[in-house]
PDB file of C-alpha atoms in Angstrom:
ATOM      1  CA  MET H   1      25.581 -50.697  -4.170  1.00 73.00           C
ATOM      2  CA  GLY H   2      22.978 -53.347  -3.481  1.00 77.00           C
ATOM      3  CA  LEU H   3      20.190 -50.817  -3.209  1.00 83.00           C
ATOM      4  CA  THR H   4      21.269 -49.240  -6.501  1.00 87.00           C
ATOM      5  CA  LEU H   5      21.160 -52.615  -8.277  1.00 84.00           C
ATOM      6  CA  SER H   6      17.719 -53.364  -6.901  1.00 86.00           C
ATOM      7  CA  LEU H   7      16.373 -49.931  -7.848  1.00 91.00           C
ATOM      8  CA  CYS H   8      17.783 -50.216 -11.385  1.00 90.00           C
ATOM      9  CA  GLY H   9      16.127 -53.611 -11.699  1.00 89.00           C
ATOM     10  CA  LEU H  10      12.788 -52.225 -10.538  1.00 93.00           C
ATOM     11  CA  VAL H  11      13.010 -49.318 -12.999  1.00 94.00           C
ATOM     12  CA  LEU H  12      13.844 -51.679 -15.880  1.00 91.00           C
ATOM     13  CA  LEU H  13      11.003 -53.999 -14.887  1.00 90.00           C
ATOM     14  CA  ALA H  14       8.530 -51.103 -14.774  1.00 91.00           C
ATOM     15  CA  LEU H  15       9.731 -49.897 -18.175  1.00 87.00           C
ATOM     16  CA  THR H  16       9.293 -53.304 -19.802  1.00 85.00           C
ATOM     17  CA  LEU H  17       5.826 -53.676 -18.281  1.00 85.00           C
ATOM     18  CA  TRP H  18       4.937 -50.234 -19.647  1.00 82.00           C
ATOM     19  CA  TRP H  19       6.146 -51.230 -23.130  1.00 79.00           C
ATOM     20  CA  ARG H  20       4.208 -54.469 -22.959  1.00 80.00           C
ATOM     21  CA  ALA H  21       0.928 -53.134 -21.578  1.00 79.00           C
ATOM     22  CA  ALA H  22       0.291 -50.037 -23.682  1.00 68.00           C
ATOM     23  CA  PRO H  23      -0.251 -50.508 -27.420  1.00 68.00           C
ATOM     24  CA  ALA H  24       0.546 -46.939 -28.474  1.00 69.00           C
ATOM     25  CA  PRO H  25       1.923 -46.958 -32.046  1.00 68.00           C
ATOM     26  CA  GLY H  26       5.191 -45.163 -31.310  1.00 65.00           C
ATOM     27  CA  ARG H  27       5.873 -47.037 -28.097  1.00 65.00           C
ATOM     28  CA  THR H  28       5.985 -50.527 -29.601  1.00 63.00           C
ATOM     29  CA  ARG H  29       7.258 -49.766 -33.088  1.00 66.00           C
ATOM     30  CA  TRP H  30      10.916 -50.427 -32.280  1.00 63.00           C
ATOM     31  CA  TRP H  31      10.471 -53.875 -30.764  1.00 67.00           C
ATOM     32  CA  THR H  32       7.747 -55.457 -32.874  1.00 65.00           C
ATOM     33  CA  GLY H  33       8.384 -57.008 -36.248  1.00 71.00           C
ATOM     34  CA  MET H  34      11.534 -59.031 -35.597  1.00 76.00           C
ATOM     35  CA  ASP H  35      11.206 -62.185 -33.551  1.00 77.00           C
ATOM     36  CA  LEU H  36      14.427 -61.554 -31.624  1.00 77.00           C
ATOM     37  CA  ASN H  37      13.317 -58.042 -30.624  1.00 77.00           C
ATOM     38  CA  GLU H  38       9.953 -59.334 -29.399  1.00 78.00           C
ATOM     39  CA  ARG H  39      11.607 -62.096 -27.395  1.00 80.00           C
ATOM     40  CA  SER H  40      14.059 -59.617 -25.892  1.00 78.00           C
ATOM     41  CA  VAL H  41      11.339 -57.285 -24.627  1.00 78.00           C
ATOM     42  CA  LEU H  42       8.902 -60.004 -23.557  1.00 80.00           C
ATOM     43  CA  LEU H  43      11.436 -62.267 -21.816  1.00 81.00           C
ATOM     44  CA  GLY H  44      14.993 -60.949 -21.873  1.00 81.00           C
ATOM     45  CA  LEU H  45      14.632 -57.503 -20.327  1.00 84.00           C
ATOM     46  CA  PRO H  46      12.255 -58.599 -17.536  1.00 85.00           C
ATOM     47  CA  GLY H  47      14.576 -61.517 -16.781  1.00 83.00           C
ATOM     48  CA  PHE H  48      17.573 -59.198 -16.603  1.00 84.00           C
ATOM     49  CA  ALA H  49      15.591 -56.832 -14.374  1.00 87.00           C
ATOM     50  CA  LEU H  50      14.723 -59.663 -11.987  1.00 85.00           C
ATOM     51  CA  MET H  51      18.393 -60.695 -11.890  1.00 83.00           C
ATOM     52  CA  LEU H  52      19.345 -57.129 -10.927  1.00 83.00           C
ATOM     53  CA  VAL H  53      16.722 -57.087  -8.175  1.00 85.00           C
ATOM     54  CA  ALA H  54      17.964 -60.450  -6.872  1.00 81.00           C
ATOM     55  CA  ALA H  55      21.630 -59.397  -7.049  1.00 79.00           C
ATOM     56  CA  GLY H  56      21.021 -56.340  -4.895  1.00 76.00           C
ATOM     57  CA  PRO H  57      20.704 -58.073  -1.507  1.00 76.00           C
ATOM     58  CA  MET H  58      23.769 -60.271  -2.152  1.00 73.00           C
ATOM     59  CA  GLY H  59      26.053 -57.480  -0.948  1.00 68.00           C
ATOM     60  CA  THR H  60      24.485 -57.539   2.503  1.00 67.00           C
ATOM     61  CA  TYR H  61      25.373 -61.161   3.338  1.00 67.00           C
ATOM     62  CA  GLU H  62      28.683 -62.199   4.871  1.00 70.00           C
ATOM     63  CA  GLY H  63      30.588 -65.237   3.728  1.00 66.00           C
ATOM     64  CA  GLU H  64      32.284 -65.403   0.356  1.00 70.00           C
ATOM     65  CA  ALA H  65      31.721 -69.146  -0.160  1.00 69.00           C
ATOM     66  CA  TRP H  66      27.955 -68.698   0.011  1.00 68.00           C
ATOM     67  CA  LYS H  67      28.068 -65.906  -2.564  1.00 70.00           C
ATOM     68  CA  LEU H  68      30.233 -67.984  -4.894  1.00 72.00           C
ATOM     69  CA  TRP H  69      27.887 -70.979  -4.931  1.00 73.00           C
ATOM     70  CA  PHE H  70      24.798 -68.829  -5.237  1.00 74.00           C
ATOM     71  CA  SER H  71      26.354 -66.879  -8.121  1.00 76.00           C
ATOM     72  CA  LEU H  72      27.353 -70.093  -9.899  1.00 78.00           C
ATOM     73  CA  VAL H  73      23.855 -71.569  -9.694  1.00 79.00           C
ATOM     74  CA  PHE H  74      22.368 -68.214 -10.667  1.00 78.00           C
ATOM     75  CA  ALA H  75      24.656 -67.911 -13.719  1.00 80.00           C
ATOM     76  CA  VAL H  76      23.935 -71.450 -14.948  1.00 83.00           C
ATOM     77  CA  GLY H  77      20.197 -70.847 -14.578  1.00 81.00           C
ATOM     78  CA  GLY H  78      20.491 -67.542 -16.425  1.00 80.00           C
ATOM     79  CA  VAL H  79      22.351 -69.110 -19.356  1.00 81.00           C
ATOM     80  CA  MET H  80      19.804 -71.935 -19.597  1.00 82.00           C
ATOM     81  CA  ALA H  81      16.936 -69.445 -19.518  1.00 80.00           C
ATOM     82  CA  MET H  82      18.625 -67.364 -22.224  1.00 78.00           C
ATOM     83  CA  TRP H  83      18.899 -70.351 -24.546  1.00 79.00           C
ATOM     84  CA  ALA H  84      15.273 -71.211 -23.854  1.00 79.00           C
ATOM     85  CA  TRP H  85      13.912 -67.769 -24.683  1.00 77.00           C
ATOM     86  CA  LEU H  86      16.028 -67.525 -27.818  1.00 78.00           C
ATOM     87  CA  PHE H  87      14.970 -70.770 -29.455  1.00 80.00           C
ATOM     88  CA  LEU H  88      11.809 -72.239 -27.935  1.00 82.00           C
ATOM     89  CA  PRO H  89       8.442 -71.089 -29.303  1.00 83.00           C
ATOM     90  CA  LEU H  90       6.589 -68.566 -27.173  1.00 81.00           C
ATOM     91  CA  PRO H  91       3.250 -69.715 -25.758  1.00 84.00           C
ATOM     92  CA  ARG H  92       0.198 -67.697 -26.780  1.00 84.00           C
ATOM     93  CA  TRP H  93      -0.630 -66.690 -23.198  1.00 86.00           C
ATOM     94  CA  LEU H  94       2.726 -64.934 -22.880  1.00 83.00           C
ATOM     95  CA  LEU H  95       2.073 -62.495 -25.726  1.00 82.00           C
ATOM     96  CA  PRO H  96       0.138 -59.304 -24.982  1.00 82.00           C
ATOM     97  CA  ARG H  97      -3.449 -59.223 -26.228  1.00 81.00           C
ATOM     98  CA  TRP H  98      -2.764 -56.419 -28.706  1.00 77.00           C
ATOM     99  CA  LEU H  99       0.204 -58.316 -30.224  1.00 76.00           C
ATOM    100  CA  ARG H 100      -1.908 -61.454 -30.671  1.00 81.00           C
ATOM    101  CA  ALA H 101      -4.562 -59.344 -32.417  1.00 80.00           C
ATOM    102  CA  ARG H 102      -1.944 -57.727 -34.664  1.00 76.00           C
ATOM    103  CA  ARG H 103      -0.596 -61.136 -35.694  1.00 76.00           C
ATOM    104  CA  GLY H 104      -4.117 -62.290 -36.446  1.00 77.00           C
ATOM    105  CA  GLY H 105      -4.324 -65.222 -34.104  1.00 62.00           C
TER     106      GLY H 105
END
């Protein structure tokens, strides 16, 4: 199960990097235009992919108390990061070059 989670996270991370890096018209049409869609692809999906990759090895460790505390800290950090990427302005260096050029800035 842990290997499956990690592999799914790596596939999702590769897919989001592919969407971000290549400015083909059909590839980015669905996620550009709305601010929430852009934030989801630029921050949300890679963050979720990294959480899947990090959750994979948790099944290999013994000791339920350790998993509980790690999961609690991980969940609180994930919720705080979600609020940050929803409402804080995105820095210019985070946007892909082609998206900055499309916005005109």
